[in-house]
PDB file of C-alpha atoms in Angstrom:
ATOM      1  CA  VAL I  22       3.599  26.023 -16.486  1.00  0.00           C
ATOM      2  CA  GLN I  23       7.431  25.674 -15.083  1.00  0.00           C
ATOM      3  CA  LEU I  24       8.667  23.048 -13.055  1.00  0.00           C
ATOM      4  CA  VAL I  25      12.007  23.364 -10.960  1.00  0.00           C
ATOM      5  CA  GLU I  26      13.241  20.265  -9.197  1.00  0.00           C
ATOM      6  CA  SER I  27      15.322  20.201  -5.921  1.00  0.00           C
ATOM      7  CA  GLY I  28      16.688  18.221  -3.493  1.00  0.00           C
ATOM      8  CA  GLY I  29      18.755  15.760  -5.409  1.00  0.00           C
ATOM      9  CA  GLY I  30      21.884  14.593  -3.738  1.00  0.00           C
ATOM     10  CA  LEU I  31      24.194  12.181  -2.440  1.00  0.00           C
ATOM     11  CA  VAL I  32      23.129   9.273   0.052  1.00  0.00           C
ATOM     12  CA  GLN I  33      24.242   6.026   1.499  1.00  0.00           C
ATOM     13  CA  ALA I  34      21.960   2.851   1.434  1.00  0.00           C
ATOM     14  CA  GLY I  35      19.006   2.782   3.243  1.00  0.00           C
ATOM     15  CA  GLY I  36      18.991   6.611   3.776  1.00  0.00           C
ATOM     16  CA  SER I  37      16.600   9.339   2.978  1.00  0.00           C
ATOM     17  CA  LEU I  38      15.911  12.078   0.307  1.00  0.00           C
ATOM     18  CA  ARG I  39      12.648  14.318  -0.745  1.00  0.00           C
ATOM     19  CA  LEU I  40      12.471  16.100  -3.588  1.00  0.00           C
ATOM     20  CA  SER I  41      10.951  18.839  -4.366  1.00  0.00           C
ATOM     21  CA  CYS I  42       8.841  20.325  -7.546  1.00  0.00           C
ATOM     22  CA  ALA I  43       8.068  23.562  -8.068  1.00  0.00           C
ATOM     23  CA  ALA I  44       5.228  24.796 -10.019  1.00  0.00           C
ATOM     24  CA  SER I  45       4.972  28.185 -11.928  1.00  0.00           C
ATOM     25  CA  GLY I  46       2.434  29.584 -14.060  1.00  0.00           C
ATOM     26  CA  ARG I  47      -1.262  28.215 -13.654  1.00  0.00           C
ATOM     27  CA  THR I  48      -2.366  26.488 -10.496  1.00  0.00           C
ATOM     28  CA  SER I  49      -0.836  23.586  -9.896  1.00  0.00           C
ATOM     29  CA  SER I  50      -3.745  22.086  -8.327  1.00  0.00           C
ATOM     30  CA  SER I  51      -5.272  21.763 -11.927  1.00  0.00           C
ATOM     31  CA  TYR I  52      -2.295  19.263 -12.666  1.00  0.00           C
ATOM     32  CA  THR I  53      -1.469  15.528 -12.680  1.00  0.00           C
ATOM     33  CA  MET I  54       2.056  15.743 -11.236  1.00  0.00           C
ATOM     34  CA  GLY I  55       4.351  12.704 -11.905  1.00  0.00           C
ATOM     35  CA  TRP I  56       7.801  11.929 -10.895  1.00  0.00           C
ATOM     36  CA  PHE I  57      10.045   9.538 -12.982  1.00  0.00           C
ATOM     37  CA  ARG I  58      13.769   8.834 -12.960  1.00  0.00           C
ATOM     38  CA  GLN I  59      16.177   7.945 -15.848  1.00  0.00           C
ATOM     39  CA  ALA I  60      19.411   5.822 -14.955  1.00  0.00           C
ATOM     40  CA  PRO I  61      22.643   6.003 -17.163  1.00  0.00           C
ATOM     41  CA  GLY I  62      22.239   3.825 -20.427  1.00  0.00           C
ATOM     42  CA  LYS I  63      18.457   3.226 -19.358  1.00  0.00           C
ATOM     43  CA  GLU I  64      15.031   4.287 -20.767  1.00  0.00           C
ATOM     44  CA  ARG I  65      13.060   6.804 -18.601  1.00  0.00           C
ATOM     45  CA  GLU I  66      10.631   5.227 -16.190  1.00  0.00           C
ATOM     46  CA  PHE I  67       7.505   6.042 -14.379  1.00  0.00           C
ATOM     47  CA  VAL I  68       8.155   6.129 -10.423  1.00  0.00           C
ATOM     48  CA  ALA I  69       4.990   7.592  -9.044  1.00  0.00           C
ATOM     49  CA  ALA I  70       2.393  10.172 -10.001  1.00  0.00           C
ATOM     50  CA  ILE I  71      -0.503  12.175  -8.062  1.00  0.00           C
ATOM     51  CA  LYS I  72      -4.217  13.243  -9.538  1.00  0.00           C
ATOM     52  CA  TRP I  73      -5.190  16.695  -9.962  1.00  0.00           C
ATOM     53  CA  ARG I  74      -8.546  16.418  -8.337  1.00  0.00           C
ATOM     54  CA  ASP I  75      -8.528  14.361  -5.453  1.00  0.00           C
ATOM     55  CA  SER I  76      -4.268  13.546  -4.884  1.00  0.00           C
ATOM     56  CA  PHE I  77      -5.284   9.699  -5.557  1.00  0.00           C
ATOM     57  CA  THR I  78      -1.575   8.338  -6.160  1.00  0.00           C
ATOM     58  CA  TYR I  79       0.031   5.590  -7.656  1.00  0.00           C
ATOM     59  CA  TYR I  80       3.629   4.124  -7.812  1.00  0.00           C
ATOM     60  CA  ALA I  81       5.823   1.945  -9.646  1.00  0.00           C
ATOM     61  CA  ASP I  82       6.232  -1.606  -7.872  1.00  0.00           C
ATOM     62  CA  SER I  83       9.824  -0.866  -7.783  1.00  0.00           C
ATOM     63  CA  VAL I  84       9.219   2.237  -5.246  1.00  0.00           C
ATOM     64  CA  LYS I  85       5.944   1.177  -3.425  1.00  0.00           C
ATOM     65  CA  GLY I  86       5.686   0.952   0.112  1.00  0.00           C
ATOM     66  CA  ARG I  87       9.461   3.438  -0.020  1.00  0.00           C
ATOM     67  CA  PHE I  88       8.526   5.918  -1.667  1.00  0.00           C
ATOM     68  CA  THR I  89       5.482   8.857  -1.000  1.00  0.00           C
ATOM     69  CA  ILE I  90       4.255  11.646  -3.328  1.00  0.00           C
ATOM     70  CA  SER I  91       2.514  14.141  -1.859  1.00  0.00           C
ATOM     71  CA  ARG I  92       1.499  17.741  -3.044  1.00  0.00           C
ATOM     72  CA  ASP I  93       0.883  21.261  -1.262  1.00  0.00           C
ATOM     73  CA  ASN I  94      -1.430  23.246  -3.668  1.00  0.00           C
ATOM     74  CA  ALA I  95      -0.846  26.292  -1.342  1.00  0.00           C
ATOM     75  CA  LYS I  96       3.081  26.050  -2.460  1.00  0.00           C
ATOM     76  CA  ASN I  97       2.501  24.996  -5.930  1.00  0.00           C
ATOM     77  CA  THR I  98       4.792  22.401  -5.101  1.00  0.00           C
ATOM     78  CA  VAL I  99       4.678  18.564  -5.283  1.00  0.00           C
ATOM     79  CA  TYR I 100       7.122  16.230  -3.195  1.00  0.00           C
ATOM     80  CA  LEU I 101       8.846  12.676  -3.162  1.00  0.00           C
ATOM     81  CA  GLN I 102       9.708  11.316   0.217  1.00  0.00           C
ATOM     82  CA  MET I 103      12.161   8.741  -1.183  1.00  0.00           C
ATOM     83  CA  ASN I 104      12.941   6.269   2.002  1.00  0.00           C
ATOM     84  CA  SER I 105      15.089   2.915   2.647  1.00  0.00           C
ATOM     85  CA  LEU I 106      17.043   4.364  -0.355  1.00  0.00           C
ATOM     86  CA  LYS I 107      19.263   1.666  -2.669  1.00  0.00           C
ATOM     87  CA  PRO I 108      22.077   1.623  -5.329  1.00  0.00           C
ATOM     88  CA  GLU I 109      19.616   1.155  -8.257  1.00  0.00           C
ATOM     89  CA  ASP I 110      17.336   4.082  -7.279  1.00  0.00           C
ATOM     90  CA  THR I 111      20.408   6.318  -8.548  1.00  0.00           C
ATOM     91  CA  ALA I 112      19.248   8.104 -11.513  1.00  0.00           C
ATOM     92  CA  VAL I 113      17.970  11.736 -12.845  1.00  0.00           C
ATOM     93  CA  TYR I 114      14.740  12.463 -11.433  1.00  0.00           C
ATOM     94  CA  TYR I 115      12.273  14.560 -13.639  1.00  0.00           C
ATOM     95  CA  CYS I 116       9.132  16.307 -12.407  1.00  0.00           C
ATOM     96  CA  ALA I 117       5.942  16.075 -14.991  1.00  0.00           C
ATOM     97  CA  ALA I 118       2.808  17.588 -15.151  1.00  0.00           C
ATOM     98  CA  VAL I 119      -0.535  17.151 -17.433  1.00  0.00           C
ATOM     99  CA  TRP I 120      -3.374  19.154 -17.339  1.00  0.00           C
ATOM    100  CA  LYS I 121      -6.761  17.579 -15.738  1.00  0.00           C
ATOM    101  CA  SER I 122      -5.677  14.193 -16.923  1.00  0.00           C
ATOM    102  CA  TRP I 123      -5.397  10.700 -15.161  1.00  0.00           C
ATOM    103  CA  GLY I 124      -5.325   6.960 -16.879  1.00  0.00           C
ATOM    104  CA  PRO I 125      -2.776   4.598 -17.958  1.00  0.00           C
ATOM    105  CA  GLY I 126       0.040   5.596 -20.415  1.00  0.00           C
ATOM    106  CA  LEU I 127      -0.817   9.113 -19.383  1.00  0.00           C
ATOM    107  CA  LYS I 128       1.162  11.635 -21.498  1.00  0.00           C
ATOM    108  CA  TYR I 129       2.626  14.336 -19.813  1.00  0.00           C
ATOM    109  CA  ASP I 130       2.960  17.937 -21.037  1.00  0.00           C
ATOM    110  CA  TYR I 131       5.510  19.712 -18.968  1.00  0.00           C
ATOM    111  CA  TRP I 132       9.078  18.561 -17.928  1.00  0.00           C
ATOM    112  CA  GLY I 133      11.524  19.808 -15.437  1.00  0.00           C
ATOM    113  CA  GLN I 134      15.157  19.888 -15.474  1.00  0.00           C
ATOM    114  CA  GLY I 135      15.997  17.207 -13.595  1.00  0.00           C
ATOM    115  CA  THR I 136      17.776  16.511 -10.218  1.00  0.00           C
ATOM    116  CA  GLN I 137      20.481  14.196  -9.850  1.00  0.00           C
ATOM    117  CA  VAL I 138      19.878  11.046  -7.189  1.00  0.00           C
ATOM    118  CA  THR I 139      22.803   8.991  -6.015  1.00  0.00           C
ATOM    119  CA  VAL I 140      22.865   6.193  -3.549  1.00  0.00           C
ATOM    120  CA  SER I 141      25.778   4.620  -2.274  1.00  0.00           C
ATOM    121  CA  SER I 142      26.093   0.874  -1.379  1.00  0.00           C
TER     122      SER I 142
END
């Protein structure tokens, strides 16, 4: 499966952005999809995930209540709605996929190229 992110950009603190991740190849409904981010000089960190079968969602504590992950299986697309953005949310955001799996420490097999999100103070 190939993943292509879009929707990044520059936004002021308190603003919103919606990231999209378009999947091609096998139907995305059979994949657990995740969003990760990596800020300059920092390790990549988990942001959110949506389960392949029942669309159960899970979030990092740092974004809980501000970000929402969702999926449109008909469009093979996963979204990350980001509200109340903070300067510390600045990072390259990556979409990832793994086949029919769920659980802590999940290893994702497919990654997109990333999209830059910059939040100014």
